[in-house]
Amino acid sequence: MPRTLTLAIAQSGPVQKADSREATLDRLCVMLRDAAQQGADVVVFTELALTTFFPRWYAEDRAEMAHWFETAMPNPNTQRLFDLARELGVGFYLGYAEQTPQGQHFNTSIIVDKTGNIIGKYRKVHLPGHADFDPERSFQHLEKRYFEPGDLGFPVWASDGFGVPANLGMCICNDRRWPETFRVMGLQSVELIMLGYNTPSQNSQAADESIELRKFHNRLTLQAGAYQNATFVAAAAKCGNEDGHHMFAESCIVAPTGELLAVTKTEEDEVILAQIDLDDTAFGKVSVFDFARHRRIEHYGLITEQTGATPPKSI
Ligand code: ING
């Protein structure tokens, strides 16, 4: 019995610093409705989908950034997204800035099933950039200033919350650059990894790095992660020009073979869809990436024994 799903990406165009949460929520609801009308079972929104990418802005006092964070989820502003999704019978992935009751701050995402229940939560583990103002950079990337590293690991949920039994995983943006992200979920038999990203078109430390190279790195990481773990990957960008800072798009849905199934064409709010069969993840998991048969963990110790690279042993 095939396990088909209609998977949608809801790519967000730019969200300006001055844009209200309400206006941004309106845009997400429009895309949710559009995706549902095209038959979507699940919609993947982006990283920090409710606000501008505020880690580009420096604040000496972190308390000045508090208004970018959600202290509850759902909350009075986002409840209507949950209600609409339940009414339309669509599940979704949503990225947002989380402030916990204990006062911790995370770059967070959730999976919500078709009845509006939160299946799972993920907190971004790999925080790029820096914690202090860096005058050497052409722009700031202060995720290490405003967020703590995620403390939930890389869970995978066995759920039929999207209408068919599926092993669901999540990550966020920079996580996709680290193969460990995908492999830890691959070792939990993940079949669909959802993520959002806000990726600047420029390298703040290397002005000569082309946007084409940065877009290549995006596809490379997503396609490799999908192929090497025999899983679907769905990645939703926030893109376009936010207050003079450009981020590229190319949101995409990747097959377990690593092939691109759908890619966005604009740098605006855009919905793309693909009909997928989660059973298509099975062949890779029992052949080239049959981990139990092929992996040799006795040789992998360095991956978790050390954090940074060390010089090679001298012969
Ligand atoms: N953004 C970027 C990303 O990982 C980045 C930061 C870009 C890091 C390019 C390294 C190279 O896509 C976020 N939000 O992580």
CSV table of C-alpha atoms and ligand atoms in Angstrom, one decimal:
chain,number,residue,atom,x,y,z
A,1,MET,CA,0.0,0.0,0.0
A,2,PRO,CA,1.8,3.2,-1.1
A,3,ARG,CA,2.2,6.0,1.4
A,4,THR,CA,1.6,9.0,-0.8
A,5,LEU,CA,1.7,12.5,0.5
A,6,THR,CA,1.2,15.8,-1.3
A,7,LEU,CA,4.0,17.9,0.1
A,8,ALA,CA,4.1,21.7,-0.3
A,9,ILE,CA,6.7,24.3,0.4
A,10,ALA,CA,5.6,27.8,1.3
A,11,GLN,CA,8.5,30.0,0.5
A,12,SER,CA,8.5,33.4,2.2
A,13,GLY,CA,9.5,36.5,0.3
A,14,PRO,CA,11.2,39.2,2.4
A,15,VAL,CA,9.8,40.2,5.8
A,16,GLN,CA,10.9,43.8,6.6
A,17,LYS,CA,11.9,44.9,10.1
A,18,ALA,CA,8.8,47.2,10.2
A,19,ASP,CA,6.4,44.5,9.0
A,20,SER,CA,3.8,43.5,11.7
A,21,ARG,CA,3.3,39.9,12.9
A,22,GLU,CA,-0.3,40.2,11.7
A,23,ALA,CA,0.7,41.1,8.2
A,24,THR,CA,3.3,38.3,8.0
A,25,LEU,CA,0.7,35.8,9.4
A,26,ASP,CA,-1.7,36.9,6.8
A,27,ARG,CA,0.8,36.0,4.1
A,28,LEU,CA,1.4,32.6,5.7
A,29,CYS,CA,-2.4,31.9,5.8
A,30,VAL,CA,-2.7,32.9,2.1
A,31,MET,CA,0.0,30.4,1.2
A,32,LEU,CA,-1.5,27.7,3.5
A,33,ARG,CA,-4.9,28.1,1.8
A,34,ASP,CA,-3.3,28.1,-1.7
A,35,ALA,CA,-1.4,24.9,-0.9
A,36,ALA,CA,-4.6,23.2,0.6
A,37,GLN,CA,-6.5,24.1,-2.6
A,38,GLN,CA,-3.8,22.3,-4.6
A,39,GLY,CA,-4.3,19.2,-2.4
A,40,ALA,CA,-1.4,19.6,0.1
A,41,ASP,CA,-1.3,17.3,3.1
A,42,VAL,CA,1.6,19.2,4.7
A,43,VAL,CA,3.1,22.7,4.2
A,44,VAL,CA,6.7,23.5,5.1
A,45,PHE,CA,7.1,27.1,6.1
A,46,THR,CA,10.6,28.7,6.6
A,47,GLU,CA,13.0,29.5,9.4
A,48,LEU,CA,12.0,32.4,11.6
A,49,ALA,CA,8.9,32.6,9.4
A,50,LEU,CA,7.1,35.1,11.6
A,51,THR,CA,9.7,37.9,11.6
A,52,THR,CA,12.5,39.4,9.6
A,53,PHE,CA,15.9,37.7,10.0
A,54,PHE,CA,16.7,39.8,13.1
A,55,PRO,CA,20.1,38.2,13.9
A,56,ARG,CA,21.5,40.5,11.3
A,57,TRP,CA,20.9,43.4,13.7
A,58,TYR,CA,23.3,44.1,16.7
A,59,ALA,CA,21.8,45.1,20.1
A,60,GLU,CA,24.1,45.7,23.0
A,61,ASP,CA,21.3,44.8,25.3
A,62,ARG,CA,19.8,41.5,24.3
A,63,ALA,CA,16.5,42.5,26.0
A,64,GLU,CA,16.0,44.9,23.0
A,65,MET,CA,15.5,41.8,20.9
A,66,ALA,CA,12.8,40.2,23.1
A,67,HIS,CA,9.9,41.3,20.9
A,68,TRP,CA,11.2,39.1,18.1
A,69,PHE,CA,10.5,36.0,20.2
A,70,GLU,CA,7.3,33.9,20.8
A,71,THR,CA,6.7,33.1,24.5
A,72,ALA,CA,4.1,30.5,23.7
A,73,MET,CA,3.1,28.4,20.6
A,74,PRO,CA,0.4,28.7,19.5
A,75,ASN,CA,-0.3,32.2,20.8
A,76,PRO,CA,-3.0,34.8,20.1
A,77,ASN,CA,-1.2,35.9,16.9
A,78,THR,CA,-0.5,32.4,15.6
A,79,GLN,CA,-3.6,30.6,16.7
A,80,ARG,CA,-5.4,31.5,13.5
A,81,LEU,CA,-2.7,29.7,11.5
A,82,PHE,CA,-3.3,26.6,13.6
A,83,ASP,CA,-7.1,27.0,13.3
A,84,LEU,CA,-6.9,27.5,9.5
A,85,ALA,CA,-4.7,24.4,9.1
A,86,ARG,CA,-7.1,22.3,11.1
A,87,GLU,CA,-10.0,23.6,9.2
A,88,LEU,CA,-8.3,22.8,5.9
A,89,GLY,CA,-7.0,19.4,7.2
A,90,VAL,CA,-3.3,20.3,6.5
A,91,GLY,CA,-0.2,19.7,8.7
A,92,PHE,CA,2.7,22.1,8.7
A,93,TYR,CA,6.3,22.8,9.7
A,94,LEU,CA,6.9,26.3,11.2
A,95,GLY,CA,10.1,28.0,12.2
A,96,TYR,CA,10.1,30.8,14.8
A,97,ALA,CA,12.2,32.4,17.6
A,98,GLU,CA,11.3,30.7,20.9
A,99,GLN,CA,11.6,32.2,24.4
A,100,THR,CA,11.0,29.6,27.1
A,101,PRO,CA,9.3,30.2,30.4
A,102,GLN,CA,12.7,29.8,32.0
A,103,GLY,CA,14.0,32.7,29.8
A,104,GLN,CA,16.1,30.6,27.3
A,105,HIS,CA,16.1,31.6,23.6
A,106,PHE,CA,16.2,29.2,20.7
A,107,ASN,CA,15.8,29.2,16.9
A,108,THR,CA,13.0,26.7,16.9
A,109,SER,CA,10.7,24.7,14.6
A,110,ILE,CA,7.7,22.6,15.1
A,111,ILE,CA,5.7,19.9,13.2
A,112,VAL,CA,1.9,20.3,13.6
A,113,ASP,CA,-0.4,17.5,12.4
A,114,LYS,CA,-3.7,17.8,10.5
A,115,THR,CA,-5.7,18.3,13.7
A,116,GLY,CA,-3.5,21.2,14.8
A,117,ASN,CA,-1.6,19.3,17.5
A,118,ILE,CA,2.1,19.9,17.8
A,119,ILE,CA,3.8,16.5,17.0
A,120,GLY,CA,7.3,17.6,17.8
A,121,LYS,CA,9.7,20.5,18.5
A,122,TYR,CA,13.3,21.0,17.3
A,123,ARG,CA,15.8,23.7,18.4
A,124,LYS,CA,18.6,24.6,16.0
A,125,VAL,CA,21.8,22.9,17.0
A,126,HIS,CA,24.3,24.5,14.6
A,127,LEU,CA,24.3,28.3,15.1
A,128,PRO,CA,26.4,30.0,12.5
A,129,GLY,CA,28.0,33.4,12.8
A,130,HIS,CA,29.3,35.1,16.0
A,131,ALA,CA,28.2,36.4,19.4
A,132,ASP,CA,29.8,39.9,19.4
A,133,PHE,CA,29.7,42.7,17.0
A,134,ASP,CA,32.3,42.0,14.3
A,135,PRO,CA,33.5,45.2,12.5
A,136,GLU,CA,35.4,43.1,10.0
A,137,ARG,CA,32.2,41.8,8.5
A,138,SER,CA,30.2,43.6,5.8
A,139,PHE,CA,27.1,42.6,7.8
A,140,GLN,CA,26.4,40.9,11.1
A,141,HIS,CA,25.2,37.3,11.7
A,142,LEU,CA,24.5,37.2,15.4
A,143,GLU,CA,22.7,33.9,16.0
A,144,LYS,CA,25.3,32.9,18.6
A,145,ARG,CA,24.3,36.2,20.5
A,146,TYR,CA,20.6,35.8,20.5
A,147,PHE,CA,20.1,32.0,20.6
A,148,GLU,CA,21.4,29.1,22.6
A,149,PRO,CA,22.4,25.9,20.8
A,150,GLY,CA,19.5,23.5,20.6
A,151,ASP,CA,19.1,21.1,23.5
A,152,LEU,CA,16.7,18.5,22.0
A,153,GLY,CA,19.1,16.7,19.6
A,154,PHE,CA,17.8,15.5,16.2
A,155,PRO,CA,14.6,13.6,17.0
A,156,VAL,CA,12.6,11.6,14.5
A,157,TRP,CA,8.8,11.1,15.1
A,158,ALA,CA,6.8,8.1,13.8
A,159,SER,CA,3.5,9.7,13.1
A,160,ASP,CA,0.5,9.4,10.9
A,161,GLY,CA,-0.3,13.1,11.6
A,162,PHE,CA,-0.1,14.0,7.9
A,163,GLY,CA,-2.5,11.2,6.9
A,164,VAL,CA,-0.1,8.3,6.3
A,165,PRO,CA,2.4,6.6,8.7
A,166,ALA,CA,5.8,8.5,8.3
A,167,ASN,CA,9.1,8.9,10.1
A,168,LEU,CA,9.4,12.7,10.3
A,169,GLY,CA,12.4,14.8,11.1
A,170,MET,CA,13.4,18.5,11.2
A,171,CYS,CA,16.4,20.8,11.1
A,172,ILE,CA,17.0,24.5,10.5
A,173,CYS,CA,19.2,26.3,8.0
A,174,ASN,CA,22.9,26.0,8.9
A,175,ASP,CA,22.2,22.5,10.3
A,176,ARG,CA,22.0,21.3,6.6
A,177,ARG,CA,25.7,22.1,6.2
A,178,TRP,CA,26.6,19.5,8.8
A,179,PRO,CA,26.3,15.8,7.6
A,180,GLU,CA,25.9,14.7,11.2
A,181,THR,CA,22.4,16.4,11.2
A,182,PHE,CA,21.1,14.2,8.4
A,183,ARG,CA,22.9,11.0,9.6
A,184,VAL,CA,21.6,11.1,13.2
A,185,MET,CA,18.1,11.3,11.7
A,186,GLY,CA,19.1,8.7,9.1
A,187,LEU,CA,20.0,6.3,11.9
A,188,GLN,CA,16.5,6.8,13.2
A,189,SER,CA,15.1,5.7,9.8
A,190,VAL,CA,13.8,9.2,8.9
A,191,GLU,CA,11.8,9.4,5.7
A,192,LEU,CA,11.0,13.1,5.4
A,193,ILE,CA,13.2,15.9,6.8
A,194,MET,CA,11.6,19.4,6.8
A,195,LEU,CA,13.6,22.6,7.2
A,196,GLY,CA,13.6,26.3,6.6
A,197,TYR,CA,16.5,28.6,5.8
A,198,ASN,CA,17.4,32.3,5.6
A,199,THR,CA,20.7,32.4,3.7
A,200,PRO,CA,22.4,35.7,2.7
A,201,SER,CA,23.4,35.9,-0.9
A,202,GLN,CA,26.7,37.4,0.1
A,203,ASN,CA,29.5,36.1,2.3
A,204,SER,CA,30.1,38.7,5.0
A,205,GLN,CA,33.8,37.7,5.1
A,206,ALA,CA,34.5,37.0,1.4
A,207,ALA,CA,32.9,39.6,-0.9
A,208,ASP,CA,34.1,37.7,-4.0
A,209,GLU,CA,32.1,34.6,-3.2
A,210,SER,CA,29.4,34.4,-5.9
A,211,ILE,CA,25.7,33.9,-5.3
A,212,GLU,CA,25.9,31.0,-7.7
A,213,LEU,CA,28.4,29.2,-5.5
A,214,ARG,CA,26.2,29.8,-2.4
A,215,LYS,CA,23.2,28.5,-4.3
A,216,PHE,CA,25.3,25.4,-5.3
A,217,HIS,CA,26.2,24.8,-1.6
A,218,ASN,CA,22.5,24.9,-0.7
A,219,ARG,CA,21.6,22.3,-3.3
A,220,LEU,CA,24.7,20.2,-2.6
A,221,THR,CA,23.9,19.9,1.2
A,222,LEU,CA,20.2,19.2,0.7
A,223,GLN,CA,20.7,16.7,-2.1
A,224,ALA,CA,23.6,14.9,-0.4
A,225,GLY,CA,21.7,14.7,2.9
A,226,ALA,CA,18.7,13.2,1.1
A,227,TYR,CA,20.7,10.7,-0.9
A,228,GLN,CA,23.1,9.6,1.8
A,229,ASN,CA,20.2,8.9,4.2
A,230,ALA,CA,17.6,7.7,1.7
A,231,THR,CA,15.1,10.4,2.8
A,232,PHE,CA,12.9,13.1,1.3
A,233,VAL,CA,14.1,16.6,2.1
A,234,ALA,CA,11.8,19.7,1.9
A,235,ALA,CA,13.6,23.1,2.3
A,236,ALA,CA,11.7,26.4,2.5
A,237,ALA,CA,13.6,29.7,2.0
A,238,LYS,CA,12.9,33.1,3.3
A,239,CYS,CA,14.3,35.2,0.5
A,240,GLY,CA,14.5,38.5,-1.3
A,241,ASN,CA,15.6,41.9,0.0
A,242,GLU,CA,15.0,42.4,3.7
A,243,ASP,CA,15.9,46.0,4.7
A,244,GLY,CA,18.7,46.0,2.1
A,245,HIS,CA,20.0,42.5,2.9
A,246,HIS,CA,19.4,40.0,0.1
A,247,MET,CA,18.8,36.3,0.7
A,248,PHE,CA,18.5,33.7,-2.1
A,249,ALA,CA,15.5,31.5,-2.8
A,250,GLU,CA,15.6,28.1,-4.6
A,251,SER,CA,13.4,26.4,-2.0
A,252,CYS,CA,13.2,22.8,-3.1
A,253,ILE,CA,11.9,19.3,-2.5
A,254,VAL,CA,14.5,16.6,-2.9
A,255,ALA,CA,13.9,12.8,-3.5
A,256,PRO,CA,15.7,10.0,-1.6
A,257,THR,CA,17.8,9.6,-4.8
A,258,GLY,CA,19.0,13.1,-4.3
A,259,GLU,CA,17.1,14.4,-7.4
A,260,LEU,CA,15.3,17.7,-7.3
A,261,LEU,CA,11.5,17.2,-7.5
A,262,ALA,CA,10.5,20.9,-7.4
A,263,VAL,CA,12.3,24.2,-7.1
A,264,THR,CA,10.8,27.7,-6.6
A,265,LYS,CA,11.3,30.2,-9.4
A,266,THR,CA,10.8,33.5,-7.6
A,267,GLU,CA,12.1,35.5,-4.6
A,268,GLU,CA,8.6,36.1,-3.3
A,269,ASP,CA,5.9,34.2,-1.4
A,270,GLU,CA,5.6,31.1,-3.6
A,271,VAL,CA,4.0,27.6,-3.1
A,272,ILE,CA,5.5,24.6,-4.8
A,273,LEU,CA,4.2,21.0,-4.4
A,274,ALA,CA,5.3,17.4,-5.1
A,275,GLN,CA,3.4,14.2,-4.8
A,276,ILE,CA,5.7,11.8,-2.9
A,277,ASP,CA,5.5,8.2,-1.8
A,278,LEU,CA,7.3,7.6,1.4
A,279,ASP,CA,7.8,4.0,0.3
A,280,ASP,CA,10.3,5.4,-2.2
A,281,THR,CA,12.7,5.8,0.7
A,282,ALA,CA,12.9,2.0,1.3
A,283,PHE,CA,15.2,0.9,-1.6
A,284,GLY,CA,18.1,3.1,-0.5
A,285,LYS,CA,17.8,2.0,3.1
A,286,VAL,CA,18.1,-1.7,2.1
A,287,SER,CA,20.8,-1.3,-0.5
A,288,VAL,CA,23.5,1.3,-0.9
A,289,PHE,CA,22.6,2.9,2.5
A,290,ASP,CA,21.7,-0.2,4.5
A,291,PHE,CA,23.5,1.2,7.5
A,292,ALA,CA,23.5,-2.1,9.5
A,293,ARG,CA,25.2,-4.0,6.6
A,294,HIS,CA,27.7,-1.4,5.5
A,295,ARG,CA,28.7,1.1,8.3
A,296,ARG,CA,31.9,0.4,10.2
A,297,ILE,CA,31.5,2.4,13.4
A,298,GLU,CA,34.7,1.0,14.9
A,299,HIS,CA,36.4,3.6,12.6
A,300,TYR,CA,34.2,6.6,13.2
A,301,GLY,CA,35.2,7.4,16.8
A,302,LEU,CA,36.8,10.8,16.0
A,303,ILE,CA,33.4,12.2,14.9
A,304,THR,CA,32.1,12.3,18.4
A,305,GLU,CA,35.4,12.2,20.4
A,306,GLN,CA,36.7,15.6,19.2
A,307,THR,CA,35.1,18.9,18.2
A,308,GLY,CA,37.7,20.6,16.1
A,309,ALA,CA,40.2,19.3,13.6
A,310,THR,CA,43.8,18.4,14.8
A,311,PRO,CA,47.0,18.0,12.8
A,312,PRO,CA,47.5,14.5,11.4
A,313,LYS,CA,49.6,12.1,13.4
A,314,SER,CA,53.2,12.5,12.2
A,315,ILE,CA,54.6,9.3,10.6
B,1,ING,N1,22.0,31.2,7.5
B,1,ING,C1,23.1,30.8,6.8
B,1,ING,C2,23.1,29.3,6.4
B,1,ING,O1,23.7,28.4,7.0
B,1,ING,C3,25.6,30.7,6.5
B,1,ING,C4,24.4,31.2,7.4
B,1,ING,C5,25.6,30.9,5.1
B,1,ING,C6,26.6,30.0,7.1
B,1,ING,C7,26.6,30.5,4.3
B,1,ING,C8,27.6,29.5,6.3
B,1,ING,C9,27.7,29.7,4.9
B,1,ING,O2,22.5,29.0,5.4
B,1,ING,C10,21.5,30.6,8.7
B,1,ING,N2,20.4,31.3,9.2
B,1,ING,O3,22.0,29.7,9.2
